[in-house]
Every structure is written in structure tokens, then in C-alpha cells.
PDB file of C-alpha atoms in Angstrom:
ATOM      1  CA  HIS A   1       0.000   0.000   0.000  1.00 46.00           C
ATOM      2  CA  THR A   2       2.720   2.476   0.965  1.00 55.00           C
ATOM      3  CA  GLN A   3       4.713   1.933  -2.231  1.00 55.00           C
ATOM      4  CA  HIS A   4       1.558   2.347  -4.277  1.00 53.00           C
ATOM      5  CA  ARG A   5       0.712   5.644  -2.539  1.00 56.00           C
ATOM      6  CA  THR A   6       4.291   6.878  -2.904  1.00 56.00           C
ATOM      7  CA  GLY A   7       4.177   6.093  -6.614  1.00 61.00           C
ATOM      8  CA  LEU A   8       1.096   8.280  -6.971  1.00 70.00           C
ATOM      9  CA  TYR A   9       2.676  11.303  -5.262  1.00 72.00           C
ATOM     10  CA  ASP A  10       2.432  14.434  -7.388  1.00 81.00           C
ATOM     11  CA  PHE A  11       5.810  16.144  -7.014  1.00 79.00           C
ATOM     12  CA  VAL A  12       4.880  19.038  -9.302  1.00 85.00           C
ATOM     13  CA  ARG A  13       1.872  19.816  -7.142  1.00 88.00           C
ATOM     14  CA  ALA A  14       3.951  19.453  -3.975  1.00 84.00           C
ATOM     15  CA  ALA A  15       6.462  21.979  -5.341  1.00 85.00           C
ATOM     16  CA  SER A  16       3.627  24.343  -6.177  1.00 89.00           C
ATOM     17  CA  ASN A  17       2.254  23.977  -2.651  1.00 88.00           C
ATOM     18  CA  ALA A  18       5.689  24.657  -1.152  1.00 86.00           C
ATOM     19  CA  LYS A  19       6.084  27.789  -3.286  1.00 88.00           C
ATOM     20  CA  ALA A  20       2.735  29.039  -1.980  1.00 89.00           C
ATOM     21  CA  LEU A  21       3.861  28.873   1.657  1.00 87.00           C
ATOM     22  CA  ALA A  22       4.259  32.308   3.189  1.00 88.00           C
ATOM     23  CA  SER A  23       5.528  31.249   6.586  1.00 88.00           C
ATOM     24  CA  PRO A  24       8.726  29.745   8.027  1.00 89.00           C
ATOM     25  CA  VAL A  25       9.272  26.030   7.421  1.00 90.00           C
ATOM     26  CA  LEU A  26      11.324  23.491   9.360  1.00 92.00           C
ATOM     27  CA  HIS A  27      12.454  20.745   6.984  1.00 92.00           C
ATOM     28  CA  ALA A  28      13.970  17.578   8.460  1.00 95.00           C
ATOM     29  CA  TYR A  29      14.883  14.435   6.553  1.00 95.00           C
ATOM     30  CA  ALA A  30      17.322  11.535   6.292  1.00 96.00           C
ATOM     31  CA  CYS A  31      19.269  10.675   3.154  1.00 95.00           C
ATOM     32  CA  ASP A  32      18.506   6.972   3.597  1.00 96.00           C
ATOM     33  CA  ASP A  33      14.720   7.432   3.611  1.00 94.00           C
ATOM     34  CA  PRO A  34      13.384   4.384   1.729  1.00 91.00           C
ATOM     35  CA  LEU A  35      10.301   6.289   0.527  1.00 86.00           C
ATOM     36  CA  ILE A  36      11.667   9.710  -0.429  1.00 86.00           C
ATOM     37  CA  GLN A  37      14.622   9.946  -2.801  1.00 84.00           C
ATOM     38  CA  PRO A  38      17.448  12.190  -1.546  1.00 85.00           C
ATOM     39  CA  GLU A  39      17.148  14.264  -4.722  1.00 88.00           C
ATOM     40  CA  ARG A  40      13.542  15.122  -3.856  1.00 86.00           C
ATOM     41  CA  ALA A  41      14.521  16.293  -0.378  1.00 87.00           C
ATOM     42  CA  SER A  42      17.310  18.417  -1.878  1.00 88.00           C
ATOM     43  CA  GLU A  43      14.874  19.909  -4.391  1.00 89.00           C
ATOM     44  CA  LEU A  44      12.569  20.895  -1.542  1.00 89.00           C
ATOM     45  CA  VAL A  45      15.424  22.491   0.403  1.00 88.00           C
ATOM     46  CA  GLU A  46      16.388  24.513  -2.668  1.00 89.00           C
ATOM     47  CA  LEU A  47      12.807  25.555  -3.281  1.00 88.00           C
ATOM     48  CA  LEU A  48      12.229  26.576   0.350  1.00 88.00           C
ATOM     49  CA  ASP A  49      15.496  28.511   0.493  1.00 86.00           C
ATOM     50  CA  ARG A  50      14.518  30.749  -2.429  1.00 86.00           C
ATOM     51  CA  ASP A  51      12.233  32.887  -0.274  1.00 85.00           C
ATOM     52  CA  ILE A  52      13.081  34.436   3.092  1.00 85.00           C
ATOM     53  CA  GLN A  53       9.459  33.990   4.197  1.00 84.00           C
ATOM     54  CA  ARG A  54      10.019  30.224   4.223  1.00 87.00           C
ATOM     55  CA  ASP A  55      13.271  30.482   6.150  1.00 86.00           C
ATOM     56  CA  GLY A  56      13.711  27.921   8.895  1.00 89.00           C
ATOM     57  CA  PRO A  57      15.906  25.051  10.040  1.00 91.00           C
ATOM     58  CA  ARG A  58      17.054  22.569   7.411  1.00 93.00           C
ATOM     59  CA  LEU A  59      18.018  19.332   9.147  1.00 95.00           C
ATOM     60  CA  CYS A  60      19.558  16.488   7.170  1.00 95.00           C
ATOM     61  CA  TRP A  61      20.932  13.231   8.555  1.00 96.00           C
ATOM     62  CA  GLU A  62      22.826  10.576   6.588  1.00 96.00           C
ATOM     63  CA  ALA A  63      20.848   7.871   8.391  1.00 97.00           C
ATOM     64  CA  GLY A  64      17.488   7.886  10.085  1.00 97.00           C
ATOM     65  CA  GLY A  65      15.045   6.361   7.654  1.00 96.00           C
ATOM     66  CA  HIS A  66      11.584   7.712   7.014  1.00 94.00           C
ATOM     67  CA  TYR A  67      10.761   8.489  10.648  1.00 96.00           C
ATOM     68  CA  VAL A  68      13.356  11.067  11.721  1.00 97.00           C
ATOM     69  CA  GLN A  69      10.947  12.239  14.423  1.00 97.00           C
ATOM     70  CA  GLN A  70      11.730   8.890  16.079  1.00 97.00           C
ATOM     71  CA  THR A  71      15.329   8.204  15.050  1.00 98.00           C
ATOM     72  CA  HIS A  72      16.521  11.747  15.776  1.00 98.00           C
ATOM     73  CA  ALA A  73      13.929  12.813  18.338  1.00 98.00           C
ATOM     74  CA  SER A  74      16.337  14.658  20.672  1.00 98.00           C
ATOM     75  CA  GLU A  75      18.112  16.589  17.938  1.00 97.00           C
ATOM     76  CA  LEU A  76      14.834  17.452  16.260  1.00 97.00           C
ATOM     77  CA  ALA A  77      13.280  18.591  19.547  1.00 97.00           C
ATOM     78  CA  ASP A  78      16.330  20.740  20.344  1.00 96.00           C
ATOM     79  CA  ALA A  79      16.266  22.356  16.902  1.00 95.00           C
ATOM     80  CA  LEU A  80      12.535  22.971  17.128  1.00 94.00           C
ATOM     81  CA  GLU A  81      12.807  24.503  20.597  1.00 94.00           C
ATOM     82  CA  ASP A  82      15.698  26.744  19.539  1.00 94.00           C
ATOM     83  CA  TRP A  83      13.843  27.815  16.401  1.00 93.00           C
ATOM     84  CA  VAL A  84      10.624  28.646  18.240  1.00 92.00           C
ATOM     85  CA  LEU A  85      12.262  30.427  21.171  1.00 92.00           C
ATOM     86  CA  ASN A  86      14.936  32.338  19.264  1.00 89.00           C
ATOM     87  CA  ASP A  87      13.841  32.830  15.677  1.00 79.00           C
ATOM     88  CA  LEU A  88      10.064  32.718  15.642  1.00 76.00           C
ATOM     89  CA  CYS A  89       9.565  34.669  18.864  1.00 81.00           C
ATOM     90  CA  THR A  90      12.038  37.319  17.683  1.00 74.00           C
ATOM     91  CA  ARG A  91      10.350  37.514  14.290  1.00 69.00           C
ATOM     92  CA  SER A  92       6.906  37.732  15.891  1.00 62.00           C
ATOM     93  CA  SER A  93       8.075  40.469  18.265  1.00 61.00           C
ATOM     94  CA  SER A  94       9.587  42.546  15.461  1.00 60.00           C
ATOM     95  CA  ASP A  95       6.417  42.100  13.391  1.00 59.00           C
ATOM     96  CA  ARG A  96       4.416  43.659  16.214  1.00 55.00           C
ATOM     97  CA  THR A  97       6.832  46.518  16.881  1.00 56.00           C
ATOM     98  CA  GLY A  98       8.044  47.121  13.345  1.00 58.00           C
ATOM     99  CA  VAL A  99      11.644  46.989  14.607  1.00 51.00           C
ATOM    100  CA  PRO A 100      13.865  44.201  13.197  1.00 54.00           C
TER     101      PRO A 100
END
């Protein structure tokens, strides 16, 4: 079932959806993901990095499989906490005050 669903994934539409995002994005993946080709993850990183509005952590591990939220839980949690407390809160504060 999973392979069938993966084969039906519309990468062009996914890229279009990513381009439409107007908020910061955390992107975490492993190069040995058996379902997502490393090239696809790299394409998404490149696409997200083209616009400052989608700025956010880009986390890549050589190993970790498809479930990096399990295989790299501590590192992911640390990155998420740092991002929320330091980047997003700062950005939100400057949005309210108009001061960068």
C-alpha cells in the first residue's frame, strides 16, 4: 500500500504547494529514507530557500530512515525549541513593533 501511494505522489503539485507557503518552514529528513529519494529532499530544500518567508531550520541526517521524528527525536526537539524560542519569537516580536 505504501509503495503504491508513494508512486502516486504528485511532485509538481507538492512543489507548487511549497512555493505558496508564506511562513517559516522546518524541513527535516534523512538521506537513507526508503520512501523519499534524496534528490527530492534536496529539491525541496532549494525551493524553500529561495524565499526568506520560508526560512527555517534545514536538518539532514545521513541515516534515520523515514521516521526522523523517532530516530533523531532529541536533535529534532532541540532544533525545534531553539527555532521557536529564538527565531520565531524574535520575528513575531519585530512584526508587532516594526523593529527588526
